[in-house]
C-alpha atoms as a PDB file:
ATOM      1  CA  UNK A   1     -63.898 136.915 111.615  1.00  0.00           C
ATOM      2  CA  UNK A   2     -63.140 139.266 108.882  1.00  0.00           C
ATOM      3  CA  UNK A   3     -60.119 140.045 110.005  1.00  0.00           C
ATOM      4  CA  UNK A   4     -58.463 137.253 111.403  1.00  0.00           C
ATOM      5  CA  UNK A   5     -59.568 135.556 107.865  1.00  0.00           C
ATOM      6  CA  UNK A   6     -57.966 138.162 106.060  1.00  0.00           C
ATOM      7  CA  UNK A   7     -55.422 137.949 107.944  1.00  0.00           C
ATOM      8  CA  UNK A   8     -54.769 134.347 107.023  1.00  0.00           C
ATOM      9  CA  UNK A   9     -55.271 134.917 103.805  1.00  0.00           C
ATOM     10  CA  UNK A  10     -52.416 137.525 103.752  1.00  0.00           C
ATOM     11  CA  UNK A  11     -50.074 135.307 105.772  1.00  0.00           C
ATOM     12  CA  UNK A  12     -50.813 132.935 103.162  1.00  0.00           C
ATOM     13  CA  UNK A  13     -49.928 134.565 100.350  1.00  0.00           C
ATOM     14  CA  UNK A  14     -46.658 135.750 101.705  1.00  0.00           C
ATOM     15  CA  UNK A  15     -45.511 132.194 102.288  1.00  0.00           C
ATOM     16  CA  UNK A  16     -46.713 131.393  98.838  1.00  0.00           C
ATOM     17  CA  UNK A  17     -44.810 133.885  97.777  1.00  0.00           C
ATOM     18  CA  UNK A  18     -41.430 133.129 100.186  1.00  0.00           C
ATOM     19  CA  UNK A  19     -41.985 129.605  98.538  1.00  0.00           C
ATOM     20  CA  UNK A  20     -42.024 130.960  95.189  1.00  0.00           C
ATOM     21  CA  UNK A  21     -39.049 133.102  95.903  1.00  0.00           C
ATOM     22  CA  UNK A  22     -37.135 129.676  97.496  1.00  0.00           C
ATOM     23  CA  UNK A  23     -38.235 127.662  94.190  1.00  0.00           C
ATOM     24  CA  UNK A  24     -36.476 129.999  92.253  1.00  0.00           C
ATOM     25  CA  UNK A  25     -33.966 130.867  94.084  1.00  0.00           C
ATOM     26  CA  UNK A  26     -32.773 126.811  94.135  1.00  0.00           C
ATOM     27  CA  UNK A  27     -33.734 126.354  90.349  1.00  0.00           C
ATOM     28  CA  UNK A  28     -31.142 128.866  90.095  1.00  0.00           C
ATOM     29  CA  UNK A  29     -28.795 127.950  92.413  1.00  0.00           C
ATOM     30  CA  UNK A  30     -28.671 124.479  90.922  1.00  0.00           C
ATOM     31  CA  UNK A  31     -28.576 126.032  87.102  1.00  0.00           C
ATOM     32  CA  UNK A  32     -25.501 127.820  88.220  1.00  0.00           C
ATOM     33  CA  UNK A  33     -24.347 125.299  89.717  1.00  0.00           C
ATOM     34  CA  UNK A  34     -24.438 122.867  87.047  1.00  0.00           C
ATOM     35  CA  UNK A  35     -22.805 125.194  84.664  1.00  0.00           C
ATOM     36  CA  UNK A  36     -19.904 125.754  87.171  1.00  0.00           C
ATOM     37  CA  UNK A  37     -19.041 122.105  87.024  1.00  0.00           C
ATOM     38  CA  UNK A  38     -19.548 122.005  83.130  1.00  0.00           C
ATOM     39  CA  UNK A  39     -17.456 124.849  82.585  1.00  0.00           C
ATOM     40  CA  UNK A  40     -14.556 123.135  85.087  1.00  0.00           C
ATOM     41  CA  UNK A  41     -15.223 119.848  82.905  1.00  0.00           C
ATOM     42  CA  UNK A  42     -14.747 122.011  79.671  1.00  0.00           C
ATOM     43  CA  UNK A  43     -11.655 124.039  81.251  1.00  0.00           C
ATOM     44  CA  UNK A  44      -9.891 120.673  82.324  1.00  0.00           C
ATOM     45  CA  UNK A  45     -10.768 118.651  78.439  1.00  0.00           C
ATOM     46  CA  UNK A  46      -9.480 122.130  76.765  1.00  0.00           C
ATOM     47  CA  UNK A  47      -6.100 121.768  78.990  1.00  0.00           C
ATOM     48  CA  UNK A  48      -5.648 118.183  78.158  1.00  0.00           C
ATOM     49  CA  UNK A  49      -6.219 119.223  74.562  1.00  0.00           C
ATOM     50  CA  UNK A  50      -4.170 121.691  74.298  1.00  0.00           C
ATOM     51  CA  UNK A  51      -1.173 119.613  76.126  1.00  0.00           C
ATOM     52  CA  UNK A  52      -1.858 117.106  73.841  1.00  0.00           C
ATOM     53  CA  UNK A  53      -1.352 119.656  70.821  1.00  0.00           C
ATOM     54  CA  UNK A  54       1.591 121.294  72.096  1.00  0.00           C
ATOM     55  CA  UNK A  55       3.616 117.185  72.444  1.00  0.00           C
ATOM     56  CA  UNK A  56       2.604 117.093  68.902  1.00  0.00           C
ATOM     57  CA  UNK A  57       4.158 120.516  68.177  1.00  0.00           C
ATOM     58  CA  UNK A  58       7.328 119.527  69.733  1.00  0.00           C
ATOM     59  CA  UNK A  59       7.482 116.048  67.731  1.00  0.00           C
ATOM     60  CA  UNK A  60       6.925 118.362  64.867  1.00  0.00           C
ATOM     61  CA  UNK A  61       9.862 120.709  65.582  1.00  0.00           C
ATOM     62  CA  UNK A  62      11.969 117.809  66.300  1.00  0.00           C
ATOM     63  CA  UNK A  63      11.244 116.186  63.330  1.00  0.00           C
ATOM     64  CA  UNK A  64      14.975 116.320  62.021  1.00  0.00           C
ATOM     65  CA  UNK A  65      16.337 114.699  65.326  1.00  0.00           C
ATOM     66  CA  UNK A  66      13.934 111.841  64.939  1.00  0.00           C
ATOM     67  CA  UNK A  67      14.418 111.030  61.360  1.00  0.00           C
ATOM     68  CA  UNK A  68      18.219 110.965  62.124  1.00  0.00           C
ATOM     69  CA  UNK A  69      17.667 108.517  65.052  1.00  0.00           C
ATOM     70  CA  UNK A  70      15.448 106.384  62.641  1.00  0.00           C
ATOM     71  CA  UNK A  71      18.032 106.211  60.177  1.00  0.00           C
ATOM     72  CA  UNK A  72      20.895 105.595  62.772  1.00  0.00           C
ATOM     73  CA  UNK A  73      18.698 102.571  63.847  1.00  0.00           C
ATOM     74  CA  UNK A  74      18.029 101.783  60.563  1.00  0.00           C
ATOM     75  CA  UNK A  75      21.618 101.453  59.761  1.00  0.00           C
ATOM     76  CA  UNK A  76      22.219  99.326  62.926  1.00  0.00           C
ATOM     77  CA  UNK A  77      18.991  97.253  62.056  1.00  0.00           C
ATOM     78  CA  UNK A  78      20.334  93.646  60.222  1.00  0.00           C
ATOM     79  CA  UNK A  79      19.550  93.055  56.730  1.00  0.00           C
ATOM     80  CA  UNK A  80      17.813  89.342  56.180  1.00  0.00           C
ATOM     81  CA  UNK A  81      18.517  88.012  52.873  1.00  0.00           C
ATOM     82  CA  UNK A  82      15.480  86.501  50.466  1.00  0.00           C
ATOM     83  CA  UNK A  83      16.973  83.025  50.522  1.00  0.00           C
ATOM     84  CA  UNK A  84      17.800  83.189  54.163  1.00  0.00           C
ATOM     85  CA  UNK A  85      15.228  81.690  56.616  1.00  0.00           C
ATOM     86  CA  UNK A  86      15.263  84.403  59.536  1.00  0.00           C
ATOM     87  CA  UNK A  87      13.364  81.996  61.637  1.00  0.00           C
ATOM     88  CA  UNK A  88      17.086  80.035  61.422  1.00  0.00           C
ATOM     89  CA  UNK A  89      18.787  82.808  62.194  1.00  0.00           C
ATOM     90  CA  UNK A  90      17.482  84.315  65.337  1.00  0.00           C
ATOM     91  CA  UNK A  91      17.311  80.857  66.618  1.00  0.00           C
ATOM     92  CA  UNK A  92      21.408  80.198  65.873  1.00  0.00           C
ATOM     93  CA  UNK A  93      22.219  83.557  67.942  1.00  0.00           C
ATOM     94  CA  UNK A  94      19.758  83.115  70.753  1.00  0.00           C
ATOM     95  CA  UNK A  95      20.802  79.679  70.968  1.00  0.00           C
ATOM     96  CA  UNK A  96      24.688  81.160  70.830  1.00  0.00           C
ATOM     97  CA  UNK A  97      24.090  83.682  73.554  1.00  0.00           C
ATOM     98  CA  UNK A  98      22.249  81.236  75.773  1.00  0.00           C
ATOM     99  CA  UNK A  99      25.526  78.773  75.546  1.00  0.00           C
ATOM    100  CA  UNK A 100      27.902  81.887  75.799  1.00  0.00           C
ATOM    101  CA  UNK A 101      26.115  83.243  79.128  1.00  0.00           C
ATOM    102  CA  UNK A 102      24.938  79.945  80.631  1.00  0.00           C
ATOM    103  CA  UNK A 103      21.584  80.250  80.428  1.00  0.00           C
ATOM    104  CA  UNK A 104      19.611  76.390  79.567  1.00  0.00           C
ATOM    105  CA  UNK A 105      17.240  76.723  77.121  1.00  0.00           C
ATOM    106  CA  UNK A 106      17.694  73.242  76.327  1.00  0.00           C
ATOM    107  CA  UNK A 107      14.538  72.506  73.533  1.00  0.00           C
ATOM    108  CA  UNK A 108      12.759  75.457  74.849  1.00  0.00           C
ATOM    109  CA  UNK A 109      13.590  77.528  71.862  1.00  0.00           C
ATOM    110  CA  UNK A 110      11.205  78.323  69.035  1.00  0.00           C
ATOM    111  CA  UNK A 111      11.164  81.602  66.342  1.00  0.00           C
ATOM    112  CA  UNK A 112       7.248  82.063  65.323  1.00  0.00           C
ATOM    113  CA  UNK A 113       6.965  81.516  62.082  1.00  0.00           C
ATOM    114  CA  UNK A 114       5.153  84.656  61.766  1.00  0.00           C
ATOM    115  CA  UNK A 115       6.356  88.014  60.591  1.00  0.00           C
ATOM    116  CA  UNK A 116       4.544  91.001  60.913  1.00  0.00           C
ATOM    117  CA  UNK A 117       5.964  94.409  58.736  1.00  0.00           C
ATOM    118  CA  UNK A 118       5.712  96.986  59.777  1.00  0.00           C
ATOM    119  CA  UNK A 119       6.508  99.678  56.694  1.00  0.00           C
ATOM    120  CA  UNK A 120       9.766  97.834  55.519  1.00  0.00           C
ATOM    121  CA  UNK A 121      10.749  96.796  59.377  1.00  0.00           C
ATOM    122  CA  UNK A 122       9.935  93.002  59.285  1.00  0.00           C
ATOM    123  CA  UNK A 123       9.847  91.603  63.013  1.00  0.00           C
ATOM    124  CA  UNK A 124       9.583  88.380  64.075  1.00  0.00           C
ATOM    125  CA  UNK A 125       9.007  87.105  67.910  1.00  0.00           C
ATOM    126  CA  UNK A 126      10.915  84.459  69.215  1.00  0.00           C
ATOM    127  CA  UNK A 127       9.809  82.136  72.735  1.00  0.00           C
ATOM    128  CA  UNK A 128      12.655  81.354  75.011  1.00  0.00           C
ATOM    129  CA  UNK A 129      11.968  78.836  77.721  1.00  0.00           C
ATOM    130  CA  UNK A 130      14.607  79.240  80.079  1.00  0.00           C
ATOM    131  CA  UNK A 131      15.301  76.700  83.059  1.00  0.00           C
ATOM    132  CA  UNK A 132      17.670  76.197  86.045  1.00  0.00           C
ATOM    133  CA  UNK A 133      19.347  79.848  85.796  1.00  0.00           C
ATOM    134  CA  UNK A 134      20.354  82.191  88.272  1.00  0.00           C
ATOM    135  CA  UNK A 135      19.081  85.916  88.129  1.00  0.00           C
ATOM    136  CA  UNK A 136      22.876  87.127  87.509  1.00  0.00           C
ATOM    137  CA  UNK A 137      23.403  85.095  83.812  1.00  0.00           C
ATOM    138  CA  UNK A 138      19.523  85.855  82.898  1.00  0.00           C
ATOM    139  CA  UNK A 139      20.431  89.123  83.676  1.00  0.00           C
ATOM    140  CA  UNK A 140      24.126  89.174  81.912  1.00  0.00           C
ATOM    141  CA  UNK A 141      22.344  87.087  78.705  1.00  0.00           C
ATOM    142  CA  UNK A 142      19.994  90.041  78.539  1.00  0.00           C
ATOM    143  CA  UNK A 143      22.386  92.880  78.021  1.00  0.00           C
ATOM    144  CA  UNK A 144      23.638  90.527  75.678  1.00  0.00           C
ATOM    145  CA  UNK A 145      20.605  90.210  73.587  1.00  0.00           C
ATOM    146  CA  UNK A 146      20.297  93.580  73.692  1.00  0.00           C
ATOM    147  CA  UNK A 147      24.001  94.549  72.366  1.00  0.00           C
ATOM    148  CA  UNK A 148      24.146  91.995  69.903  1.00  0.00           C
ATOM    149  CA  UNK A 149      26.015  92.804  66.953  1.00  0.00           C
ATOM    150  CA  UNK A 150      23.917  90.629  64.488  1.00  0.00           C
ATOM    151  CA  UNK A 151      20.770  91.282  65.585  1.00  0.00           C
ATOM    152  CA  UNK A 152      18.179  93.474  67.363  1.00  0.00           C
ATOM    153  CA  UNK A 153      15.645  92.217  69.564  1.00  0.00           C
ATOM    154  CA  UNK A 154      13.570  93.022  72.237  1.00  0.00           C
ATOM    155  CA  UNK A 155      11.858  91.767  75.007  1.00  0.00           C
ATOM    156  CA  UNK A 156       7.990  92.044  74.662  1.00  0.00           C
ATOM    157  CA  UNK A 157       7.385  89.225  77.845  1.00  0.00           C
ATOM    158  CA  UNK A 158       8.746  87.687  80.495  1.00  0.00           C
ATOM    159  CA  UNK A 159       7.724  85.378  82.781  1.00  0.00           C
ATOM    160  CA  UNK A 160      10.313  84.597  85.852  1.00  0.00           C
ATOM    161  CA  UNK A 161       9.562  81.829  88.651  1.00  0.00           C
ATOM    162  CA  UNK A 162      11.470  79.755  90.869  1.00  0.00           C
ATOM    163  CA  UNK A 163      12.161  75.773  90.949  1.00  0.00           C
ATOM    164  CA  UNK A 164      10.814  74.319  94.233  1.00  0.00           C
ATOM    165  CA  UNK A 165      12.520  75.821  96.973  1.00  0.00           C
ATOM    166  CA  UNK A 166      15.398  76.582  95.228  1.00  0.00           C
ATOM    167  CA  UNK A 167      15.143  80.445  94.685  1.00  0.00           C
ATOM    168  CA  UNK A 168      18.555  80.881  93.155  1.00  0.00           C
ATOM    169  CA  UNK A 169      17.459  79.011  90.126  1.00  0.00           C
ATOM    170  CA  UNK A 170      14.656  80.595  87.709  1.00  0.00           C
ATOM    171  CA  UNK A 171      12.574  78.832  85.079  1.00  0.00           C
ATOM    172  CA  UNK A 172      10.179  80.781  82.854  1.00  0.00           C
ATOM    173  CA  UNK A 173       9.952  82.198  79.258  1.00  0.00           C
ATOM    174  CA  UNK A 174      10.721  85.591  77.454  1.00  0.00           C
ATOM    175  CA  UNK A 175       9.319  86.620  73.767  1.00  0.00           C
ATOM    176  CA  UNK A 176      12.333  88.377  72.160  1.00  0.00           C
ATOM    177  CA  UNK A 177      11.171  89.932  68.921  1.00  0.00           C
ATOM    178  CA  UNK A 178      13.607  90.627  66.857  1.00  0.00           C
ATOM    179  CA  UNK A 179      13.763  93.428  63.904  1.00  0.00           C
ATOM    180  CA  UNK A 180      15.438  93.441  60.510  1.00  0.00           C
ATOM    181  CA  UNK A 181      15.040  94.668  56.863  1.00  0.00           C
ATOM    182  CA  UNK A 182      14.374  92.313  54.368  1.00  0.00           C
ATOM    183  CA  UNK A 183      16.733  92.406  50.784  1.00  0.00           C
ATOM    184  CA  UNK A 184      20.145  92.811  49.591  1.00  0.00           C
ATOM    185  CA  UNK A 185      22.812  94.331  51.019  1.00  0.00           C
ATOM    186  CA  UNK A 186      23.383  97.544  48.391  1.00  0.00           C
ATOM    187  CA  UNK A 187      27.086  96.900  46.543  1.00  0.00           C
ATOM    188  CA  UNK A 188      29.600  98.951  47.394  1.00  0.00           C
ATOM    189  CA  UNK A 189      30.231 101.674  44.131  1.00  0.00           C
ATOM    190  CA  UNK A 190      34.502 101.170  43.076  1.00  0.00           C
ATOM    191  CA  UNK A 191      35.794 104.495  42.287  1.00  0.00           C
END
């Protein structure tokens, strides 16, 4: 009985020790494993990073080119008066653009009385209700707004839908917000 106890006893202790073999062979296994996908976490945040580092370097070097766009804009951007009530004036040339391109707005035209600056840029948003208008003069009254001479605006919303079953005309509402420098014009120096 010796023997076949012993015997036992020896089997047992080399599972034990295949078991304690396995145990450590997984604990490492999953150690490894989890540092795998930490370092492909780590690898794919320093990429981003350093993506996000080299846009910024090229903004840098292109710092000239973007200062002389600003100030092109700038120089394009209209100049709004102290006395002058710009809620009045975007109002006159939406309301002018709407008549010139045939797009009702009827009473559905209001200039927040809220301006927001933004570092010297003043911009105020204007709501434009639009009804009964086909898709070709909202679309021709757009380019307008956007090539205006005496103004610059943009459109922040817009909400198209159609009247009944009528599809060719649209009714809905755009926020133009429209950007200008507040003072007086600088006079010109006689020579």
């Amino acid at each position: 009985m010796t023997t076949s106890g012993a015997k036992s006893r020896r089997d047992r202790m080399i599972v034990a020790a295949a078991v304690v073999v396995a145990l450590y062979a997984l604990a490492a296994l999953l150690w490894f494993t989890g540092r795998g996908a930490a370092w492909t976490r780590a690898r794919k945040a320093y990429e981003k990073e350093l993506k996000t580092v080299q846009r910024e370097k090229a903004l840098i070097r292109d710092r000239g080119l973007w200062e002389e766009r600003a100030e092109t804009k700038r120089l394009r951007m209209p100049l709004v008066g102290e006395d002058e009530m710009p809620a009045t004036r975007w109002e006159r040339i939406v309301e002018r653009l709407a008549e010139q391109y045939h797009v009702s707005v009827g009473k559905g035209l209001k200039a927040q009385q809220v301006e927001e600056d933004h570092g010297g840029v003043w911009e105020m948003p204007v709501e434009v209700k639009y009804d009964n208008t086909s898709l070709q003069r909202l679309v021709e009254f757009l380019y307008a707004v956007n090539k205006a001479e005496d103004a610059m605006m943009d459109v922040r919303e817009m909400e198209i839908s159609v009247r009944g079953k009528n599809v060719g005309a649209l009714n809905g509402k755009l926020v133009l917000t429209c950007a200008y420098l507040k003072g007086e014009e600088p006079e010109e120096e006689t020579k």
